[in-house]
């Protein structure tokens, strides 16, 4: 009923060791994906592995090793901060990559942004030439 | 056991950092380099976390948050101001 302290210690050490090794392997997977994937979008897919799941596993290992309850809220705050910033930067990089055509169109299974980009380009072309007749639509 | 974990993770993270640096050097476009630099910062954060876990201290936690702020601001800024200077497509 009451396992002695050294057994619990060993189990916690083993769990945190597994977390640390898997978290490090996430980084290696991201590097392999960066080297081997063909274009920017698929490289972005592999780059998010250490940023979210790898950081979660490593922060959990830190919390398990320190064995105090008050570090957990601090670690959760650090992880949530990463969760809030990573999608924003990935969105910006992905949008800039689409606009500057750093992608292989034949690898996409669906392209929902194409219609929006074509419409924006058409509107810009309509507004551009002499600014006379078509300009009133924009106002 | 912690020494073994430290050795294994050091080797793995070194290989990962080497791969990210190769992509920074070779990357055909600016956005590839930004992405690889982001991954390099994530690998640095992983190394800081492993140091905290193995040596049982919390000194690096603020540095970890600062590193993620720097990666966020850098990649958003570069992605905001990147421009298309090429005519052809599919060169990546």
PDB file of C-alpha atoms in Angstrom:
ATOM      1  CA  UNK A   1       0.000   0.000   0.000  1.00  0.00           C
ATOM      2  CA  UNK A   2       2.801   2.350   0.929  1.00  0.00           C
ATOM      3  CA  UNK A   3       5.720   1.977  -1.496  1.00  0.00           C
ATOM      4  CA  UNK A   4       9.021   3.046  -0.045  1.00  0.00           C
ATOM      5  CA  UNK A   5      10.602   6.277  -1.154  1.00  0.00           C
ATOM      6  CA  UNK A   6      13.492   4.882  -3.179  1.00  0.00           C
ATOM      7  CA  UNK A   7      11.188   2.904  -5.485  1.00  0.00           C
ATOM      8  CA  UNK A   8       9.133   6.020  -6.213  1.00  0.00           C
ATOM      9  CA  UNK A   9      12.345   7.952  -6.803  1.00  0.00           C
ATOM     10  CA  UNK A  10      13.578   5.381  -9.300  1.00  0.00           C
ATOM     11  CA  UNK A  11      10.280   5.360 -11.173  1.00  0.00           C
ATOM     12  CA  UNK A  12      10.188   9.176 -11.402  1.00  0.00           C
ATOM     13  CA  UNK A  13      13.803   9.226 -12.570  1.00  0.00           C
ATOM     14  CA  UNK A  14      13.058   6.647 -15.266  1.00  0.00           C
ATOM     15  CA  UNK A  15       9.981   8.532 -16.500  1.00  0.00           C
ATOM     16  CA  UNK A  16      11.849  11.826 -16.686  1.00  0.00           C
ATOM     17  CA  UNK A  17      14.787  10.141 -18.457  1.00  0.00           C
ATOM     18  CA  UNK A  18      12.399   8.796 -21.092  1.00  0.00           C
ATOM     19  CA  UNK A  19      10.820  12.249 -21.448  1.00  0.00           C
ATOM     20  CA  UNK A  20      14.211  13.889 -21.938  1.00  0.00           C
ATOM     21  CA  UNK A  21      15.392  11.390 -24.559  1.00  0.00           C
ATOM     22  CA  UNK A  22      12.113  11.557 -26.511  1.00  0.00           C
ATOM     23  CA  UNK A  23      12.193  15.362 -26.338  1.00  0.00           C
ATOM     24  CA  UNK A  24      15.733  15.403 -27.722  1.00  0.00           C
ATOM     25  CA  UNK A  25      14.765  12.974 -30.489  1.00  0.00           C
ATOM     26  CA  UNK A  26      12.016  15.455 -31.483  1.00  0.00           C
ATOM     27  CA  UNK A  27      14.760  17.992 -32.242  1.00  0.00           C
ATOM     28  CA  UNK A  28      16.647  15.427 -34.294  1.00  0.00           C
ATOM     29  CA  UNK A  29      13.456  14.613 -36.225  1.00  0.00           C
ATOM     30  CA  UNK A  30      12.982  18.307 -36.975  1.00  0.00           C
ATOM     31  CA  UNK A  31      16.548  18.592 -38.286  1.00  0.00           C
ATOM     32  CA  UNK A  32      16.141  15.515 -40.492  1.00  0.00           C
ATOM     33  CA  UNK A  33      12.875  16.922 -41.819  1.00  0.00           C
ATOM     34  CA  UNK A  34      14.530  20.254 -42.540  1.00  0.00           C
ATOM     35  CA  UNK A  35      17.247  18.519 -44.525  1.00  0.00           C
ATOM     36  CA  UNK A  36      15.132  16.059 -46.484  1.00  0.00           C
ATOM     37  CA  UNK A  37      11.728  17.629 -47.176  1.00  0.00           C
ATOM     38  CA  UNK A  38      11.273  19.238 -50.595  1.00  0.00           C
ATOM     39  CA  UNK A  39       9.725  22.662 -49.965  1.00  0.00           C
ATOM     40  CA  UNK A  40       8.982  25.284 -47.326  1.00  0.00           C
ATOM     41  CA  UNK A  41       5.535  24.043 -46.290  1.00  0.00           C
ATOM     42  CA  UNK A  42       6.654  20.490 -45.509  1.00  0.00           C
ATOM     43  CA  UNK A  43       9.739  21.835 -43.724  1.00  0.00           C
ATOM     44  CA  UNK A  44       7.422  23.946 -41.564  1.00  0.00           C
ATOM     45  CA  UNK A  45       5.509  20.775 -40.704  1.00  0.00           C
ATOM     46  CA  UNK A  46       8.611  19.128 -39.275  1.00  0.00           C
ATOM     47  CA  UNK A  47       9.889  22.322 -37.605  1.00  0.00           C
ATOM     48  CA  UNK A  48       6.976  22.468 -35.143  1.00  0.00           C
ATOM     49  CA  UNK A  49       7.841  19.167 -33.436  1.00  0.00           C
ATOM     50  CA  UNK A  50      10.489  20.409 -30.961  1.00  0.00           C
ATOM     51  CA  UNK A  51       8.689  23.725 -30.470  1.00  0.00           C
ATOM     52  CA  UNK A  52       5.529  22.256 -28.944  1.00  0.00           C
ATOM     53  CA  UNK A  53       5.730  18.553 -28.075  1.00  0.00           C
ATOM     54  CA  UNK A  54       9.485  18.530 -27.458  1.00  0.00           C
ATOM     55  CA  UNK A  55       9.295  21.539 -25.155  1.00  0.00           C
ATOM     56  CA  UNK A  56       6.335  19.958 -23.326  1.00  0.00           C
ATOM     57  CA  UNK A  57       8.236  16.728 -22.693  1.00  0.00           C
ATOM     58  CA  UNK A  58      11.374  18.547 -21.517  1.00  0.00           C
ATOM     59  CA  UNK A  59       9.468  20.887 -19.192  1.00  0.00           C
ATOM     60  CA  UNK A  60       7.650  17.867 -17.744  1.00  0.00           C
ATOM     61  CA  UNK A  61      11.052  16.265 -17.143  1.00  0.00           C
ATOM     62  CA  UNK A  62      12.195  19.419 -15.323  1.00  0.00           C
ATOM     63  CA  UNK A  63       9.076  19.368 -13.147  1.00  0.00           C
ATOM     64  CA  UNK A  64       9.522  15.677 -12.343  1.00  0.00           C
ATOM     65  CA  UNK A  65      13.170  16.103 -11.439  1.00  0.00           C
ATOM     66  CA  UNK A  66      12.680  19.091  -9.139  1.00  0.00           C
ATOM     67  CA  UNK A  67       9.967  17.268  -7.126  1.00  0.00           C
ATOM     68  CA  UNK A  68       8.249  20.395  -5.849  1.00  0.00           C
ATOM     69  CA  UNK A  69       4.687  21.366  -6.686  1.00  0.00           C
ATOM     70  CA  UNK A  70       5.223  25.094  -7.115  1.00  0.00           C
ATOM     71  CA  UNK A  71       7.354  24.811 -10.261  1.00  0.00           C
ATOM     72  CA  UNK A  72       4.486  23.317 -12.262  1.00  0.00           C
ATOM     73  CA  UNK A  73       2.535  26.627 -12.731  1.00  0.00           C
ATOM     74  CA  UNK A  74       5.745  28.356 -13.878  1.00  0.00           C
ATOM     75  CA  UNK A  75       6.475  25.592 -16.380  1.00  0.00           C
ATOM     76  CA  UNK A  76       2.861  25.663 -17.614  1.00  0.00           C
ATOM     77  CA  UNK A  77       3.137  29.437 -18.153  1.00  0.00           C
ATOM     78  CA  UNK A  78       6.345  28.971 -20.176  1.00  0.00           C
ATOM     79  CA  UNK A  79       4.699  26.252 -22.288  1.00  0.00           C
ATOM     80  CA  UNK A  80       1.487  28.257 -22.876  1.00  0.00           C
ATOM     81  CA  UNK A  81       3.585  31.225 -23.980  1.00  0.00           C
ATOM     82  CA  UNK A  82       5.240  28.995 -26.557  1.00  0.00           C
ATOM     83  CA  UNK A  83       1.813  27.692 -27.628  1.00  0.00           C
ATOM     84  CA  UNK A  84       0.612  31.264 -28.204  1.00  0.00           C
ATOM     85  CA  UNK A  85       3.611  32.471 -30.197  1.00  0.00           C
ATOM     86  CA  UNK A  86       4.411  29.463 -32.394  1.00  0.00           C
ATOM     87  CA  UNK A  87       1.146  29.490 -34.439  1.00  0.00           C
ATOM     88  CA  UNK A  88       1.449  33.228 -35.112  1.00  0.00           C
ATOM     89  CA  UNK A  89       4.994  32.995 -36.463  1.00  0.00           C
ATOM     90  CA  UNK A  90       4.126  29.843 -38.435  1.00  0.00           C
ATOM     91  CA  UNK A  91       1.140  31.678 -39.955  1.00  0.00           C
ATOM     92  CA  UNK A  92       3.290  34.629 -40.969  1.00  0.00           C
ATOM     93  CA  UNK A  93       6.025  32.427 -42.450  1.00  0.00           C
ATOM     94  CA  UNK A  94       3.503  30.263 -44.286  1.00  0.00           C
ATOM     95  CA  UNK A  95       1.653  33.244 -45.731  1.00  0.00           C
ATOM     96  CA  UNK A  96       4.880  34.896 -46.879  1.00  0.00           C
ATOM     97  CA  UNK A  97       6.004  31.568 -48.355  1.00  0.00           C
ATOM     98  CA  UNK A  98       2.746  31.243 -50.289  1.00  0.00           C
ATOM     99  CA  UNK A  99       2.859  34.806 -51.568  1.00  0.00           C
ATOM    100  CA  UNK A 100       6.459  34.478 -52.701  1.00  0.00           C
ATOM    101  CA  UNK A 101       5.704  31.078 -54.320  1.00  0.00           C
ATOM    102  CA  UNK A 102       8.095  28.972 -52.267  1.00  0.00           C
ATOM    103  CA  UNK A 103       5.998  25.877 -52.698  1.00  0.00           C
ATOM    104  CA  UNK A 104       5.325  22.999 -55.058  1.00  0.00           C
ATOM    105  CA  UNK A 105       1.721  23.343 -56.164  1.00  0.00           C
ATOM    106  CA  UNK A 106       1.555  19.719 -57.254  1.00  0.00           C
ATOM    107  CA  UNK A 107       2.203  18.556 -53.691  1.00  0.00           C
ATOM    108  CA  UNK A 108      -0.841  20.353 -52.284  1.00  0.00           C
ATOM    109  CA  UNK A 109      -4.000  18.294 -51.841  1.00  0.00           C
ATOM    110  CA  UNK A 110      -6.196  21.386 -51.580  1.00  0.00           C
ATOM    111  CA  UNK A 111      -5.448  25.073 -52.010  1.00  0.00           C
ATOM    112  CA  UNK A 112      -8.063  27.273 -50.366  1.00  0.00           C
ATOM    113  CA  UNK A 113      -5.904  30.399 -50.464  1.00  0.00           C
ATOM    114  CA  UNK A 114      -5.578  30.509 -54.264  1.00  0.00           C
ATOM    115  CA  UNK A 115      -9.007  32.052 -54.911  1.00  0.00           C
ATOM    116  CA  UNK A 116      -8.431  34.749 -52.283  1.00  0.00           C
ATOM    117  CA  UNK A 117      -5.003  35.648 -53.687  1.00  0.00           C
ATOM    118  CA  UNK A 118      -6.337  35.770 -57.267  1.00  0.00           C
ATOM    119  CA  UNK A 119      -9.232  37.994 -56.198  1.00  0.00           C
ATOM    120  CA  UNK A 120      -6.889  40.368 -54.352  1.00  0.00           C
ATOM    121  CA  UNK A 121      -4.565  40.524 -57.371  1.00  0.00           C
ATOM    122  CA  UNK A 122      -7.515  41.230 -59.657  1.00  0.00           C
ATOM    123  CA  UNK A 123      -8.776  44.010 -57.376  1.00  0.00           C
ATOM    124  CA  UNK A 124      -5.293  45.535 -57.271  1.00  0.00           C
ATOM    125  CA  UNK A 125      -5.063  45.366 -61.063  1.00  0.00           C
ATOM    126  CA  UNK A 126      -8.490  47.000 -61.423  1.00  0.00           C
ATOM    127  CA  UNK A 127      -7.565  49.811 -59.079  1.00  0.00           C
ATOM    128  CA  UNK A 128      -4.144  50.371 -60.612  1.00  0.00           C
ATOM    129  CA  UNK A 129      -4.254  51.651 -64.250  1.00  0.00           C
ATOM    130  CA  UNK A 130      -5.738  55.139 -64.254  1.00  0.00           C
ATOM    131  CA  UNK A 131      -7.493  55.468 -60.913  1.00  0.00           C
ATOM    132  CA  UNK A 132     -10.491  57.055 -62.618  1.00  0.00           C
ATOM    133  CA  UNK A 133     -13.565  54.946 -63.198  1.00  0.00           C
ATOM    134  CA  UNK A 134     -12.769  51.879 -61.132  1.00  0.00           C
ATOM    135  CA  UNK A 135     -11.426  53.853 -58.204  1.00  0.00           C
ATOM    136  CA  UNK A 136     -14.881  54.696 -56.892  1.00  0.00           C
ATOM    137  CA  UNK A 137     -15.578  51.013 -56.132  1.00  0.00           C
ATOM    138  CA  UNK A 138     -12.932  50.947 -53.457  1.00  0.00           C
ATOM    139  CA  UNK A 139     -14.267  53.880 -51.531  1.00  0.00           C
TER     140      UNK A 139
ATOM    141  CA  UNK B   1      21.421   6.960 -15.045  1.00  0.00           C
ATOM    142  CA  UNK B   2      21.440  10.745 -15.402  1.00  0.00           C
ATOM    143  CA  UNK B   3      24.946  10.711 -16.897  1.00  0.00           C
ATOM    144  CA  UNK B   4      23.767   8.283 -19.590  1.00  0.00           C
ATOM    145  CA  UNK B   5      20.757  10.475 -20.357  1.00  0.00           C
ATOM    146  CA  UNK B   6      22.987  13.551 -20.512  1.00  0.00           C
ATOM    147  CA  UNK B   7      25.373  11.857 -22.966  1.00  0.00           C
ATOM    148  CA  UNK B   8      22.600  10.554 -25.225  1.00  0.00           C
ATOM    149  CA  UNK B   9      20.752  13.873 -25.349  1.00  0.00           C
ATOM    150  CA  UNK B  10      24.001  15.784 -25.942  1.00  0.00           C
ATOM    151  CA  UNK B  11      24.808  13.626 -28.969  1.00  0.00           C
ATOM    152  CA  UNK B  12      21.249  13.837 -30.326  1.00  0.00           C
ATOM    153  CA  UNK B  13      20.997  17.610 -29.870  1.00  0.00           C
ATOM    154  CA  UNK B  14      24.414  18.145 -31.440  1.00  0.00           C
ATOM    155  CA  UNK B  15      23.372  16.192 -34.531  1.00  0.00           C
ATOM    156  CA  UNK B  16      20.108  18.151 -34.687  1.00  0.00           C
ATOM    157  CA  UNK B  17      21.906  21.496 -34.395  1.00  0.00           C
ATOM    158  CA  UNK B  18      24.325  20.445 -37.139  1.00  0.00           C
ATOM    159  CA  UNK B  19      21.396  19.604 -39.412  1.00  0.00           C
ATOM    160  CA  UNK B  20      19.714  22.952 -38.728  1.00  0.00           C
ATOM    161  CA  UNK B  21      22.971  24.823 -39.402  1.00  0.00           C
ATOM    162  CA  UNK B  22      23.416  22.956 -42.691  1.00  0.00           C
ATOM    163  CA  UNK B  23      19.914  24.051 -43.690  1.00  0.00           C
ATOM    164  CA  UNK B  24      20.716  27.657 -42.711  1.00  0.00           C
ATOM    165  CA  UNK B  25      23.823  27.553 -44.897  1.00  0.00           C
ATOM    166  CA  UNK B  26      22.237  25.795 -47.876  1.00  0.00           C
ATOM    167  CA  UNK B  27      18.642  27.014 -47.673  1.00  0.00           C
ATOM    168  CA  UNK B  28      17.589  28.236 -51.094  1.00  0.00           C
ATOM    169  CA  UNK B  29      15.324  31.012 -49.830  1.00  0.00           C
ATOM    170  CA  UNK B  30      15.280  33.453 -46.950  1.00  0.00           C
ATOM    171  CA  UNK B  31      12.238  31.810 -45.371  1.00  0.00           C
ATOM    172  CA  UNK B  32      13.995  28.441 -45.227  1.00  0.00           C
ATOM    173  CA  UNK B  33      16.811  30.086 -43.305  1.00  0.00           C
ATOM    174  CA  UNK B  34      14.360  31.767 -40.922  1.00  0.00           C
ATOM    175  CA  UNK B  35      12.654  28.443 -40.288  1.00  0.00           C
ATOM    176  CA  UNK B  36      15.965  26.676 -39.664  1.00  0.00           C
ATOM    177  CA  UNK B  37      17.048  29.452 -37.283  1.00  0.00           C
ATOM    178  CA  UNK B  38      13.782  28.962 -35.399  1.00  0.00           C
ATOM    179  CA  UNK B  39      14.518  25.244 -35.101  1.00  0.00           C
ATOM    180  CA  UNK B  40      18.041  26.059 -33.898  1.00  0.00           C
ATOM    181  CA  UNK B  41      16.546  28.240 -31.154  1.00  0.00           C
ATOM    182  CA  UNK B  42      14.187  25.403 -30.193  1.00  0.00           C
ATOM    183  CA  UNK B  43      17.193  23.055 -29.947  1.00  0.00           C
ATOM    184  CA  UNK B  44      18.947  25.612 -27.716  1.00  0.00           C
ATOM    185  CA  UNK B  45      15.851  25.734 -25.498  1.00  0.00           C
ATOM    186  CA  UNK B  46      15.842  21.947 -25.324  1.00  0.00           C
ATOM    187  CA  UNK B  47      19.472  21.982 -24.181  1.00  0.00           C
ATOM    188  CA  UNK B  48      18.623  24.552 -21.485  1.00  0.00           C
ATOM    189  CA  UNK B  49      15.708  22.376 -20.287  1.00  0.00           C
ATOM    190  CA  UNK B  50      17.897  19.258 -20.103  1.00  0.00           C
ATOM    191  CA  UNK B  51      20.509  21.170 -18.107  1.00  0.00           C
ATOM    192  CA  UNK B  52      17.812  22.275 -15.659  1.00  0.00           C
ATOM    193  CA  UNK B  53      16.401  18.748 -15.339  1.00  0.00           C
ATOM    194  CA  UNK B  54      19.729  16.963 -14.859  1.00  0.00           C
ATOM    195  CA  UNK B  55      21.254  19.472 -12.429  1.00  0.00           C
ATOM    196  CA  UNK B  56      17.949  20.226 -10.661  1.00  0.00           C
ATOM    197  CA  UNK B  57      17.859  24.006 -10.759  1.00  0.00           C
ATOM    198  CA  UNK B  58      15.621  26.643 -12.363  1.00  0.00           C
ATOM    199  CA  UNK B  59      18.186  29.266 -13.367  1.00  0.00           C
ATOM    200  CA  UNK B  60      17.563  28.915 -17.097  1.00  0.00           C
ATOM    201  CA  UNK B  61      13.789  29.357 -17.096  1.00  0.00           C
ATOM    202  CA  UNK B  62      13.791  33.090 -17.833  1.00  0.00           C
ATOM    203  CA  UNK B  63      16.442  32.525 -20.504  1.00  0.00           C
ATOM    204  CA  UNK B  64      14.167  29.906 -22.077  1.00  0.00           C
ATOM    205  CA  UNK B  65      11.238  32.344 -22.247  1.00  0.00           C
ATOM    206  CA  UNK B  66      13.540  35.072 -23.618  1.00  0.00           C
ATOM    207  CA  UNK B  67      14.818  32.721 -26.322  1.00  0.00           C
ATOM    208  CA  UNK B  68      11.282  31.918 -27.436  1.00  0.00           C
ATOM    209  CA  UNK B  69      10.399  35.651 -27.500  1.00  0.00           C
ATOM    210  CA  UNK B  70      13.456  36.343 -29.669  1.00  0.00           C
ATOM    211  CA  UNK B  71      12.538  33.540 -32.069  1.00  0.00           C
ATOM    212  CA  UNK B  72       8.949  34.788 -32.332  1.00  0.00           C
ATOM    213  CA  UNK B  73       9.867  38.420 -32.979  1.00  0.00           C
ATOM    214  CA  UNK B  74      12.605  37.512 -35.444  1.00  0.00           C
ATOM    215  CA  UNK B  75      10.579  35.142 -37.596  1.00  0.00           C
ATOM    216  CA  UNK B  76       7.485  37.401 -37.642  1.00  0.00           C
ATOM    217  CA  UNK B  77       9.561  40.441 -38.607  1.00  0.00           C
ATOM    218  CA  UNK B  78      11.418  38.682 -41.415  1.00  0.00           C
ATOM    219  CA  UNK B  79       8.233  37.073 -42.732  1.00  0.00           C
ATOM    220  CA  UNK B  80       6.478  40.452 -42.701  1.00  0.00           C
ATOM    221  CA  UNK B  81       9.104  42.172 -44.787  1.00  0.00           C
ATOM    222  CA  UNK B  82      10.135  39.391 -47.168  1.00  0.00           C
ATOM    223  CA  UNK B  83       9.535  40.306 -50.798  1.00  0.00           C
ATOM    224  CA  UNK B  84       9.371  38.351 -54.022  1.00  0.00           C
ATOM    225  CA  UNK B  85      12.429  39.209 -56.054  1.00  0.00           C
ATOM    226  CA  UNK B  86      12.163  36.331 -58.484  1.00  0.00           C
ATOM    227  CA  UNK B  87       9.996  35.783 -61.530  1.00  0.00           C
ATOM    228  CA  UNK B  88       9.859  32.008 -61.749  1.00  0.00           C
ATOM    229  CA  UNK B  89       8.226  29.566 -59.362  1.00  0.00           C
ATOM    230  CA  UNK B  90       9.084  26.203 -57.832  1.00  0.00           C
ATOM    231  CA  UNK B  91      12.716  26.959 -57.265  1.00  0.00           C
ATOM    232  CA  UNK B  92      12.765  25.788 -53.684  1.00  0.00           C
TER     233      UNK B  92
END
